[in-house]
mmCIF file of C-alpha atoms in Angstrom:
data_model
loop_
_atom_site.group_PDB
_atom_site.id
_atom_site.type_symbol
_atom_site.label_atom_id
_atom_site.label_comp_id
_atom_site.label_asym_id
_atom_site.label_seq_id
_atom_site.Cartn_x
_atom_site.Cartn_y
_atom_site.Cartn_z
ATOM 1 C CA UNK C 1 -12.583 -4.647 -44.393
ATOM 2 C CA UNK C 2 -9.314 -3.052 -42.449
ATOM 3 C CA UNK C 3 -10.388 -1.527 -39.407
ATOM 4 C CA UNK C 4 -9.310 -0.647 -36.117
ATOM 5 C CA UNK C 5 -9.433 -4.166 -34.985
ATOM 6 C CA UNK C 6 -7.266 -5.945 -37.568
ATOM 7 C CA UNK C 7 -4.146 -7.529 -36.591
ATOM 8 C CA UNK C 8 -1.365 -6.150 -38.446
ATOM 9 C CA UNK C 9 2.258 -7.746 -38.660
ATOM 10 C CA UNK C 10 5.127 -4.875 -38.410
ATOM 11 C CA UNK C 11 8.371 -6.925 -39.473
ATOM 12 C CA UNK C 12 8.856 -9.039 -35.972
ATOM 13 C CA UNK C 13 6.168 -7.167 -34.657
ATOM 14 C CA UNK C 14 2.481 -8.673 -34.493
ATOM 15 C CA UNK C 15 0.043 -5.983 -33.309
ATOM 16 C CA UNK C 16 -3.076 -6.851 -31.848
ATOM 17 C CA UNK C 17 -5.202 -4.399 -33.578
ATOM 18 C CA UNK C 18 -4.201 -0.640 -35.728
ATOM 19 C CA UNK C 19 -4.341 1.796 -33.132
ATOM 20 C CA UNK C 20 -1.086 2.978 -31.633
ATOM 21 C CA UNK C 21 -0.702 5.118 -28.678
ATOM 22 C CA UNK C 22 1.892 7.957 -30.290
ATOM 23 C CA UNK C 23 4.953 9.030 -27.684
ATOM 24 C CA UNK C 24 3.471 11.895 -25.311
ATOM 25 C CA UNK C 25 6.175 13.429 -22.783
ATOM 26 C CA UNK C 26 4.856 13.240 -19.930
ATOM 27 C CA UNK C 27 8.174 14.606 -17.534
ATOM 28 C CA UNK C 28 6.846 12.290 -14.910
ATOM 29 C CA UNK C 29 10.235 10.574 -14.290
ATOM 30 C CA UNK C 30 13.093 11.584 -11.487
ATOM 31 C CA UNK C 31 15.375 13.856 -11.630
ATOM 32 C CA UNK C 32 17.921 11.587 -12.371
ATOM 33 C CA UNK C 33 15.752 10.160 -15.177
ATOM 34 C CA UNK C 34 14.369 6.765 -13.494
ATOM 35 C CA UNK C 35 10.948 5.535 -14.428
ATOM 36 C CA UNK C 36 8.526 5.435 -11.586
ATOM 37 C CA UNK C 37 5.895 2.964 -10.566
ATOM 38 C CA UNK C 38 2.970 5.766 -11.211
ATOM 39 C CA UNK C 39 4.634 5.580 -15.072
ATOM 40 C CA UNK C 40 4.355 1.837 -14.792
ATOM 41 C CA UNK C 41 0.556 2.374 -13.929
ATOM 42 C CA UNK C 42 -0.035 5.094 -16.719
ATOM 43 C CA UNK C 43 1.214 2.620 -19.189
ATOM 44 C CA UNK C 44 -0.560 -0.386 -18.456
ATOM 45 C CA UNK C 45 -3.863 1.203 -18.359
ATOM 46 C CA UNK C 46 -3.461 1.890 -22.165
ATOM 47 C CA UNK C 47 -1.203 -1.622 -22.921
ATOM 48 C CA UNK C 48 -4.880 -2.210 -25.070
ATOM 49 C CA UNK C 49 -3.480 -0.395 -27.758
ATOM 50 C CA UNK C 50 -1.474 -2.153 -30.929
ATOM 51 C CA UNK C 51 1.756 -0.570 -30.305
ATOM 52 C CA UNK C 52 2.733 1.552 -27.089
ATOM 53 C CA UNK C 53 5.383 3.950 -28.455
ATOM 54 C CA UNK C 54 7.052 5.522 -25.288
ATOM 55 C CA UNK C 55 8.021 8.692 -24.322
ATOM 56 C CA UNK C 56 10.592 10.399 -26.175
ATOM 57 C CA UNK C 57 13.629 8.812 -24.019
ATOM 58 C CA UNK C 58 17.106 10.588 -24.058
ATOM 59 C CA UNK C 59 20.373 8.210 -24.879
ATOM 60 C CA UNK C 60 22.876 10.875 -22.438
ATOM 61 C CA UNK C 61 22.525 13.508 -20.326
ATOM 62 C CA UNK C 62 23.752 15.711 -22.592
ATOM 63 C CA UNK C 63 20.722 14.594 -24.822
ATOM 64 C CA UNK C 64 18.423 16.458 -22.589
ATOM 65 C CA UNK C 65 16.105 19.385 -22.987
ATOM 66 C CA UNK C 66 13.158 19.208 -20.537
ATOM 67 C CA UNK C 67 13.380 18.088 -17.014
ATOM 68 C CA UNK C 68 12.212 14.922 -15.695
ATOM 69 C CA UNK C 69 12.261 13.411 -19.009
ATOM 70 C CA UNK C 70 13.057 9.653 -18.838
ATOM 71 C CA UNK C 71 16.695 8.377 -20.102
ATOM 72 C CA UNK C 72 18.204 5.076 -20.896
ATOM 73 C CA UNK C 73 22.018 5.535 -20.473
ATOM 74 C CA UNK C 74 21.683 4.334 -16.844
ATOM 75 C CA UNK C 75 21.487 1.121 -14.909
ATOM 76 C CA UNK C 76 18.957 3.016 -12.908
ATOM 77 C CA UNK C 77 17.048 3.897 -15.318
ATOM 78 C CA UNK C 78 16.584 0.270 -17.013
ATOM 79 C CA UNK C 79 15.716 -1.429 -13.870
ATOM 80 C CA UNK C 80 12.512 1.470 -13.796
ATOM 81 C CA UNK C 81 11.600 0.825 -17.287
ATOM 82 C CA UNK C 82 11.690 -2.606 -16.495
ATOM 83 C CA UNK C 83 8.932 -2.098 -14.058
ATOM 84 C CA UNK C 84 6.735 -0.237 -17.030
ATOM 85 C CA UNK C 85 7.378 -2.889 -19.452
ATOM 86 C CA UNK C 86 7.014 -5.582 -17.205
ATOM 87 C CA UNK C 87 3.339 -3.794 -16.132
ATOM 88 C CA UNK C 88 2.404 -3.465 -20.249
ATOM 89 C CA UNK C 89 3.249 -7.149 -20.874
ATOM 90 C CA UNK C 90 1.272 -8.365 -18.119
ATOM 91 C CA UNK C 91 -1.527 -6.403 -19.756
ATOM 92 C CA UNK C 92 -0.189 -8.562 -22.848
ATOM 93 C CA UNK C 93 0.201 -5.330 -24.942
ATOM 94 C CA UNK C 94 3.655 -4.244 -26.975
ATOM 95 C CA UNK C 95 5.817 -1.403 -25.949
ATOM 96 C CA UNK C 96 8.743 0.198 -28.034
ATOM 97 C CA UNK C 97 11.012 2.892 -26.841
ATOM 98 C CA UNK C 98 11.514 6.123 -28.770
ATOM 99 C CA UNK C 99 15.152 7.352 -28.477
ATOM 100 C CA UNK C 100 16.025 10.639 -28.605
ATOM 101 C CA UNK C 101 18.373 13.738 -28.720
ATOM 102 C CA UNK C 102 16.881 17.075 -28.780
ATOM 103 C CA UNK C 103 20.130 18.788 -30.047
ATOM 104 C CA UNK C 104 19.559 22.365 -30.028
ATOM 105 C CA UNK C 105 16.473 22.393 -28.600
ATOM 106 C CA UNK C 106 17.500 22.760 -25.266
ATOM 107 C CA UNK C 107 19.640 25.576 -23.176
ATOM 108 C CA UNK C 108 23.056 25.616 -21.124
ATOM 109 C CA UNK C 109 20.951 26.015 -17.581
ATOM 110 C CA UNK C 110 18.983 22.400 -18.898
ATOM 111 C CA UNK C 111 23.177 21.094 -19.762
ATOM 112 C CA UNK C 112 24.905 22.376 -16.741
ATOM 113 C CA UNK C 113 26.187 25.037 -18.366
ATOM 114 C CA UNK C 114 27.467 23.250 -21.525
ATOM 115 C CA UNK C 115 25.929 24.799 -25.158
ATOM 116 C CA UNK C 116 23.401 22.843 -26.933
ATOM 117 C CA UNK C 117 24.837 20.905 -29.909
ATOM 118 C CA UNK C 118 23.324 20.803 -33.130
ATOM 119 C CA UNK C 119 24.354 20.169 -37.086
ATOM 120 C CA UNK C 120 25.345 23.429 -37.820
ATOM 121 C CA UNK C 121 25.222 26.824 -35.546
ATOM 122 C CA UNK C 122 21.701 28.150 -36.647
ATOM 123 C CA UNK C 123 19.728 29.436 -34.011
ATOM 124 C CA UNK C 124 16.350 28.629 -33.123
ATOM 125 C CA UNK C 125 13.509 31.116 -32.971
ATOM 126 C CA UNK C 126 11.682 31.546 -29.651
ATOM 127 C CA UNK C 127 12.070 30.645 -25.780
ATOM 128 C CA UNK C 128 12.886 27.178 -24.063
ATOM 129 C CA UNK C 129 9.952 25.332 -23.339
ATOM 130 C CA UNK C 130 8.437 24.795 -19.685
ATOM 131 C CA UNK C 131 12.093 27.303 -18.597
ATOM 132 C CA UNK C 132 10.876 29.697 -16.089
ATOM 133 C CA UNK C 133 12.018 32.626 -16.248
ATOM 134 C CA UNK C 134 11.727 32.859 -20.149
ATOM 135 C CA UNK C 135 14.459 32.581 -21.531
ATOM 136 C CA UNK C 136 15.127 32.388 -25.536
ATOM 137 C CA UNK C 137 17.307 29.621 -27.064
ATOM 138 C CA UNK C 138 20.988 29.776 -27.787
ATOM 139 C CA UNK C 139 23.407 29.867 -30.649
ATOM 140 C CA UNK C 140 24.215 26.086 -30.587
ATOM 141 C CA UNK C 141 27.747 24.758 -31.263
ATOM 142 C CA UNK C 142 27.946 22.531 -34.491
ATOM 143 C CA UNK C 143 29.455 18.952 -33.905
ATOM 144 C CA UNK C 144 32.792 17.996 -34.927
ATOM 145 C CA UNK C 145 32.753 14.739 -36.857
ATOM 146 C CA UNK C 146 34.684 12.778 -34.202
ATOM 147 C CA UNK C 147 31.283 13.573 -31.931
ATOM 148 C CA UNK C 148 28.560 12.976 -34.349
ATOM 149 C CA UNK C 149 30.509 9.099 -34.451
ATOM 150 C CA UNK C 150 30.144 9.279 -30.655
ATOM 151 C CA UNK C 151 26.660 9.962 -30.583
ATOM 152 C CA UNK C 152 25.916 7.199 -32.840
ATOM 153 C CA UNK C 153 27.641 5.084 -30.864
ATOM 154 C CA UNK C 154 25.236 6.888 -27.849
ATOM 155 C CA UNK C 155 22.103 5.399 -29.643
ATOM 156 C CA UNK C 156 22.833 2.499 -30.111
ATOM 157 C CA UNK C 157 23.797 1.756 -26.211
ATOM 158 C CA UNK C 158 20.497 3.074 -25.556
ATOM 159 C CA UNK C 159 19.154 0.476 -27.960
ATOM 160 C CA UNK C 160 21.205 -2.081 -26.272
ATOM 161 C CA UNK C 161 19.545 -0.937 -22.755
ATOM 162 C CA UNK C 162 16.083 -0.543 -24.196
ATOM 163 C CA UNK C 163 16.801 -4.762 -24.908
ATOM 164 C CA UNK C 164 18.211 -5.245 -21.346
ATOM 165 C CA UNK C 165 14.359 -3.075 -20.550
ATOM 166 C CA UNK C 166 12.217 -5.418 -21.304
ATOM 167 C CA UNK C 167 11.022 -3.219 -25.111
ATOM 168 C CA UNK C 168 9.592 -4.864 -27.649
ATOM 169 C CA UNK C 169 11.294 -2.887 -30.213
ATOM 170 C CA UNK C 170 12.492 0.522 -30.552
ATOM 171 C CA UNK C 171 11.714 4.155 -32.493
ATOM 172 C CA UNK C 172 14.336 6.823 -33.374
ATOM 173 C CA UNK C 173 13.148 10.031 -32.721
ATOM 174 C CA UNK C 174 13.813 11.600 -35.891
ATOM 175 C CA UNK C 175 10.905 14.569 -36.203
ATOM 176 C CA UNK C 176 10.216 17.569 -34.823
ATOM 177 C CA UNK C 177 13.287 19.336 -35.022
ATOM 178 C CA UNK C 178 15.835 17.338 -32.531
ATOM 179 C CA UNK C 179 18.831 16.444 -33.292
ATOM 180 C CA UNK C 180 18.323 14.110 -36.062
ATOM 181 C CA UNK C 181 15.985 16.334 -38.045
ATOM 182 C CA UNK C 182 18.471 19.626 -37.599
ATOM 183 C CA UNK C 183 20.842 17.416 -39.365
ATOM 184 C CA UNK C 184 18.247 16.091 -41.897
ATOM 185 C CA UNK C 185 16.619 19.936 -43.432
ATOM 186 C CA UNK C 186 17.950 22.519 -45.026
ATOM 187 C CA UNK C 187 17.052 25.230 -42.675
ATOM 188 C CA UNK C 188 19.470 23.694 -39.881
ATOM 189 C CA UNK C 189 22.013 21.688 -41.761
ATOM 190 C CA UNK C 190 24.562 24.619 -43.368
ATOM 191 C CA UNK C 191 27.637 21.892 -42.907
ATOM 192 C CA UNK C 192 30.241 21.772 -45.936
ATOM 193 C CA UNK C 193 31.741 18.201 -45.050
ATOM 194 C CA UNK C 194 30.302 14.262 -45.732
ATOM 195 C CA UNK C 195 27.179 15.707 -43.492
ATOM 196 C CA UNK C 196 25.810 18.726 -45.889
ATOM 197 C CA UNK C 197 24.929 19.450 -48.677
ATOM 198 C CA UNK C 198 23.175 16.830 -51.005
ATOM 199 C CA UNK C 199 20.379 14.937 -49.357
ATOM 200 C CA UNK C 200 22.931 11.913 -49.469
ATOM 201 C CA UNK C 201 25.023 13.672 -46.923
ATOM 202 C CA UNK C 202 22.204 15.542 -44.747
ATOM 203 C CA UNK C 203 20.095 11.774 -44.159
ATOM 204 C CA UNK C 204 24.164 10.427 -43.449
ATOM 205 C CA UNK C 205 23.497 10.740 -39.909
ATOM 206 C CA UNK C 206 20.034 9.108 -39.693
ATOM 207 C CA UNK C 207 21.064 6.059 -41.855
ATOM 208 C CA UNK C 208 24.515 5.828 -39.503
ATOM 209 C CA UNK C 209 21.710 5.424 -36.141
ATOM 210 C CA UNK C 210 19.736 3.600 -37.720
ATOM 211 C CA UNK C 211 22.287 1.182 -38.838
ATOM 212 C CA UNK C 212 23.557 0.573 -34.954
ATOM 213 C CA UNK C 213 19.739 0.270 -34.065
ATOM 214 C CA UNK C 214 19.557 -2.411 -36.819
ATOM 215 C CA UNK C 215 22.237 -3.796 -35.194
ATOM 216 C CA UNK C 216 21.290 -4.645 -32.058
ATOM 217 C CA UNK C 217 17.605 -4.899 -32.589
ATOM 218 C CA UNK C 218 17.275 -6.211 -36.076
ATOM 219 C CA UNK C 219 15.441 -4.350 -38.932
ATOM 220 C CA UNK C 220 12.123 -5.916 -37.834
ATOM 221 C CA UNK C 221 12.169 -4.633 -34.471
ATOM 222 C CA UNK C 222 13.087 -0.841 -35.518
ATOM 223 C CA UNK C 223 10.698 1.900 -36.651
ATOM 224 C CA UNK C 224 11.749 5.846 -37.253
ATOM 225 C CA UNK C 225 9.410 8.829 -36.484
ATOM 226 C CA UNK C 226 9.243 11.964 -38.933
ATOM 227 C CA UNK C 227 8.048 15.051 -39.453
ATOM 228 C CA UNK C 228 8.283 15.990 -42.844
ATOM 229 C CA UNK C 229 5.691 19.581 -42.195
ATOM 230 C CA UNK C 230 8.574 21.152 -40.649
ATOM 231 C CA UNK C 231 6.180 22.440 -38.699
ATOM 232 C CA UNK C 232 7.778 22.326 -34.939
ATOM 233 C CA UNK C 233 10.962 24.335 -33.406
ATOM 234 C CA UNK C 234 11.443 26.440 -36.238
ATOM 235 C CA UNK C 235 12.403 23.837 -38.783
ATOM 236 C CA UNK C 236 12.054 23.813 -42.765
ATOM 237 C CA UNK C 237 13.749 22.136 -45.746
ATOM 238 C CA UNK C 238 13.731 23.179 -49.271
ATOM 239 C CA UNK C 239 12.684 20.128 -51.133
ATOM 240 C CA UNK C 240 10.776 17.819 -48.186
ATOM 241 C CA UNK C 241 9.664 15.734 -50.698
ATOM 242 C CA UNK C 242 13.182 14.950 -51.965
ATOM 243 C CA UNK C 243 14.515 15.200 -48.777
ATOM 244 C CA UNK C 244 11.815 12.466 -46.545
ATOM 245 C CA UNK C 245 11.588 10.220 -49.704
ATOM 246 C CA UNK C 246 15.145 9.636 -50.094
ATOM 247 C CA UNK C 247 15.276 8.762 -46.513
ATOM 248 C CA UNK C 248 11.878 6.396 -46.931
ATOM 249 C CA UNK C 249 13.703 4.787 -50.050
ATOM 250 C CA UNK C 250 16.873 3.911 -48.083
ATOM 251 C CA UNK C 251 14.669 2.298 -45.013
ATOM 252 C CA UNK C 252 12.434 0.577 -47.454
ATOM 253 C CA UNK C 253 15.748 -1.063 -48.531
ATOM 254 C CA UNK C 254 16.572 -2.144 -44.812
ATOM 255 C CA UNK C 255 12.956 -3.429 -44.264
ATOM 256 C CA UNK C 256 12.280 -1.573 -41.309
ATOM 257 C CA UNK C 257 9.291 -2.447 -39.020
ATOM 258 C CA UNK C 258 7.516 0.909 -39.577
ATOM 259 C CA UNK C 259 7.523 4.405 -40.619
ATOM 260 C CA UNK C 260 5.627 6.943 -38.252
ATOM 261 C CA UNK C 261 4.768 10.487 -39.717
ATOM 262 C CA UNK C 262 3.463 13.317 -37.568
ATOM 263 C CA UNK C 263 1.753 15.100 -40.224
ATOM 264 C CA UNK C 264 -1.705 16.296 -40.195
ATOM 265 C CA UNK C 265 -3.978 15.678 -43.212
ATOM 266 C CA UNK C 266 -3.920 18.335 -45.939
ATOM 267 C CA UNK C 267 -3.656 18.842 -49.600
ATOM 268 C CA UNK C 268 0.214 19.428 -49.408
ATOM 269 C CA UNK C 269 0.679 16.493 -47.216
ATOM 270 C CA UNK C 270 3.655 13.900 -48.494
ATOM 271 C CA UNK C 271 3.002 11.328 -46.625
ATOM 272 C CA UNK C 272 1.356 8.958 -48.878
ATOM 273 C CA UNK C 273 4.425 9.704 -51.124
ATOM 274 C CA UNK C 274 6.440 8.879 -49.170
ATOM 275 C CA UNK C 275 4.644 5.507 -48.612
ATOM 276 C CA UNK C 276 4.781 4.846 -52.448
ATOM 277 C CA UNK C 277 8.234 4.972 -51.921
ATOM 278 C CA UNK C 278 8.814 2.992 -48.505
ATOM 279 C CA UNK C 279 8.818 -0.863 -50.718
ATOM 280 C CA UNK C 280 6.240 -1.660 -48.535
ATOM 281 C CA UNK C 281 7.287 -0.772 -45.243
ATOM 282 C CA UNK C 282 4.002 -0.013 -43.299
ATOM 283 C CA UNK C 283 3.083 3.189 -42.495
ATOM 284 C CA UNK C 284 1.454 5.117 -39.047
ATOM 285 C CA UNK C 285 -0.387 7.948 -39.936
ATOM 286 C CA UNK C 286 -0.403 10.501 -36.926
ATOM 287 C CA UNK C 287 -1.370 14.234 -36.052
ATOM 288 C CA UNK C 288 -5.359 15.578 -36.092
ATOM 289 C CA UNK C 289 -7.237 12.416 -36.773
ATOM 290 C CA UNK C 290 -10.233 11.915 -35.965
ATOM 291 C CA UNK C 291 -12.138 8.530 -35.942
ATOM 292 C CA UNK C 292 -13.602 8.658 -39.645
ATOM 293 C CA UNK C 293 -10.462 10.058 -40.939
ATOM 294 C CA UNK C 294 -8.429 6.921 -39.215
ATOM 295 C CA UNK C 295 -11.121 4.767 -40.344
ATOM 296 C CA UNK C 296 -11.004 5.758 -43.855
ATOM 297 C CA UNK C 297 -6.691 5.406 -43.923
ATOM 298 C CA UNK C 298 -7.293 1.957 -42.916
ATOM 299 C CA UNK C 299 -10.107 0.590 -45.269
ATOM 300 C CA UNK C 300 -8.596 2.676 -48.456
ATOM 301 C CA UNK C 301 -5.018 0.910 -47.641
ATOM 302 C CA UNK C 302 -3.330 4.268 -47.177
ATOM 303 C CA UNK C 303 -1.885 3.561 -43.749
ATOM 304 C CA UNK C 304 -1.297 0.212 -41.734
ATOM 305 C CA UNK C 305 -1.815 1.770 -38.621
ATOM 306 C CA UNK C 306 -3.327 5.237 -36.924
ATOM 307 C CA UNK C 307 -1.836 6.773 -34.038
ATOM 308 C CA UNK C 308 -3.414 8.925 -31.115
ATOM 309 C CA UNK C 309 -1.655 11.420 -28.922
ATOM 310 C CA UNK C 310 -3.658 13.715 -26.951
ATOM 311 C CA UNK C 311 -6.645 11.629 -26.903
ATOM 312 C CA UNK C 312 -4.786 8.910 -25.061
ATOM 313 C CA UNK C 313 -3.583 10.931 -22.358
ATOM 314 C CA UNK C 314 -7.388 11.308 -21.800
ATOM 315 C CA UNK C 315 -8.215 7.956 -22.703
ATOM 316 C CA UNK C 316 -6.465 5.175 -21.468
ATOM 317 C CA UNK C 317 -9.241 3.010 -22.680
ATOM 318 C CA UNK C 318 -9.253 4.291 -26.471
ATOM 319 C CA UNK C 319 -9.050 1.783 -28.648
ATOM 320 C CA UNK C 320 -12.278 -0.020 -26.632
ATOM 321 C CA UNK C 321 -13.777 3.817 -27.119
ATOM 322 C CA UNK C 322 -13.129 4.188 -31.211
ATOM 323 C CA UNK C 323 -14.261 0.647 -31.476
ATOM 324 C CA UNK C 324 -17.732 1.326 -29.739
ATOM 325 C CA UNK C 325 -17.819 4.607 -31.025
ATOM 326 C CA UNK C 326 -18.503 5.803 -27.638
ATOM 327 C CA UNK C 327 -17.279 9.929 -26.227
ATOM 328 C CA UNK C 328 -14.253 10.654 -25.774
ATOM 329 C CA UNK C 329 -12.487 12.017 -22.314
ATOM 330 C CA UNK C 330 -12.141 15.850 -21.695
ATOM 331 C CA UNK C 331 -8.533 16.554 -22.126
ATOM 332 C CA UNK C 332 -7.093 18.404 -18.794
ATOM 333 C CA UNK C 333 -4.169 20.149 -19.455
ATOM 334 C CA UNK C 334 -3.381 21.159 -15.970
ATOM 335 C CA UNK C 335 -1.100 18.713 -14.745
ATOM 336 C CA UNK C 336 -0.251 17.217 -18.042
ATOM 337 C CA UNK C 337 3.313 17.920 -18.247
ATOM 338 C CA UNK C 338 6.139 17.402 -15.444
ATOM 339 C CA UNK C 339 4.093 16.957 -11.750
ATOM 340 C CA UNK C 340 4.057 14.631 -9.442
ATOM 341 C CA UNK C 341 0.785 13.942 -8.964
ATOM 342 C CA UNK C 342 -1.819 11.242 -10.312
ATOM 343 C CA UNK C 343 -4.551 13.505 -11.294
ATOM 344 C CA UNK C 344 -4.465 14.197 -15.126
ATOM 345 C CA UNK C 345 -2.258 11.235 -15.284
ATOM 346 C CA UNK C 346 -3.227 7.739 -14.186
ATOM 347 C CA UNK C 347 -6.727 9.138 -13.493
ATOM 348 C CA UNK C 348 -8.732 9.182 -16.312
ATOM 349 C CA UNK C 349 -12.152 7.364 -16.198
ATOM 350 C CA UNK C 350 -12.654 4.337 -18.250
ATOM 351 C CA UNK C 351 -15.638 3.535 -20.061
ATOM 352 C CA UNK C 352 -16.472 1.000 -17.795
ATOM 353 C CA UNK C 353 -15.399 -0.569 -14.282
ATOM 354 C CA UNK C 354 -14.591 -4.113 -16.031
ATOM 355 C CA UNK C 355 -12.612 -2.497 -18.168
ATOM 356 C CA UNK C 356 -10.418 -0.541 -15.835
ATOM 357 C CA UNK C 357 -10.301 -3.769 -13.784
ATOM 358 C CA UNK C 358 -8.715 -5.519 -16.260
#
């Protein structure tokens, strides 16, 4: 029987066992974006997972939304992810980058002074996260064809990098209401031109990145992460399930390595649709799960792989911890997000002083 154990084959990829540690932003890195050793550390401690899936990594500075996220448009910056993939391969465990524009979700004092960019110029409900003062987000300023082509072109040198990095593979970022997703829905896509409209013209944009990531990488080595709830920075689409299974029908066609959905378990959930439609690209089923739940995806067949967030923040030794069934870390959320400091990071107790050791 399938459990958390099983080696799993993900196009080039062959995974160790089904638990994947899901991309957590951290905002450990410098200012100018670098990976640091203490990220190198945090890493490694949890390279006994499947699949690492890295923080969400911007491809420009103008990708940006959150300080001291990490990027990989620099020669800086690949030299200090070299460092954490160097540290997760020593640990012999597999590490992908997740690329990433936030589009809108960001603010001119985050851009130096520059507006947010986005598919058309909807604005987005609420105030910029972690910005102190408060401060709500902008009208942003929709992108001229000519610059959509540019940051296409953005992506895949990032891709390119991520190689020169030491990855294993790598994820677009296409969920929770970034760039690619304001481009994908109805709610943030208003565009008349070859990017609008029909979901042929609104998924355009994700098929053109993934393309140049297929590219570089080669479909085996190239997974995509969605969110078809709608249920983060004020996102929403009109026909989801029309909408995420076109887009799952087109990858299935390009034999991607995976399909990642951050979508909790419910009645109107569209996930496993979506899998009926991938032509049997495997699927990582994400958000809420607990251990039965993951348990039961795996031994029914209705997901390859389950992925962890939170709990491996607080768990650097999880997969050992579902396996055993054994407690589960307290999550602390002081510290979890943009310090400097190790505690709430790199030290969480593992289950054993073997185990840490190795």
């Amino acid at each position: 029987m399938t459990d958390f154990s099983t080696p799993v084959q993900f196009g080039e990829l062959q995974l160790k066992n089904r638990v994947i540690m899901a991309p957590l932003t951290r905002s450990r890195a410098t200012v100018d974006r670098v990976p640091t050793p203490m990220m190198a550390e945090y890493y490694a401690q949890r390279a006994s997972a499947g699949l690492i899936i890295s923080e969400a990594t911007v491809i420009s500075e103008e990708a940006n939304g959150y300080e001291k996220t990490p990027g990989l448009f620099s020669d800086a910056q690949v030299e200090g992810w070299k460092g954490v993939t160097d540290a997760v391969h020593a640990k012999e465990g597999l590490i992908i980058a997740q690329l990433w524009h936030v589009g809108r979700v960001s603010h001119p004092d985050l851009l130096q002074g520059e507006t947010p960019v986005s598919a058309s110029s909807v604005q987005q409900a609420g105030h910029v996260s972690l910005l102190r003062p408060k401060r709500e987000y902008v009208v942003p300023r929709a992108l001229e064809i000519s610059e959509i082509q540019t940051i296409v072109e953005q992506f895949k040198q990032a891709a390119i990098r991520a190689k020169a990095a030491g990855f294993d593979g790598v994820e677009l970022h296409g969920a929770n209401g970034y760039l690619i997703d304001q481009f994908l829905q109805t709610s943030t896509n208003h565009r008349t031109d070859s990017y609008g409209g029909s979901v042929e013209n609104r998924a355009r944009f994700l098929l053109e990145v993934m393309d140049a990531l297929i590219e570089v990488w080669g479909a085996g080595r190239v997974g995509i992460h969605l969110a078809p709830r709608g249920d983060e920075h004020d996102m929403g689409d009109a026909n989801a399930k029309e909408t995420f299974g076109y887009v799952i029908e087109q990858l299935g066609q390009r034999q991607i390595a995976f399909f990642f959905t951050r979508e909790y378990l419910a009645d109107d959930s569209i996930s496993l649709e979506m899998k009926a439609r991938a032509n049997g690209v495997p699927y990582i089923a994400n958000m809420r799960l607990g251990r039965e739940d993951a348990l039961d995806l795996l031994a029914s067949g209705q997901a390859e792989a389950v992925s962890f967030g939170k709990d491996y923040i607080s768990n650097p030794d999880l997969f050992e911890r579902l396996v055993e069934d054994e407690p589960l870390n307290e999550l602390k959320f002081e510290n979890m997000i943009g310090t400097d400091v190790a505690q709430g990071y790199i030290d969480y107790p593992f289950m054993n002083k073997q185990l840490a050791e190795s």
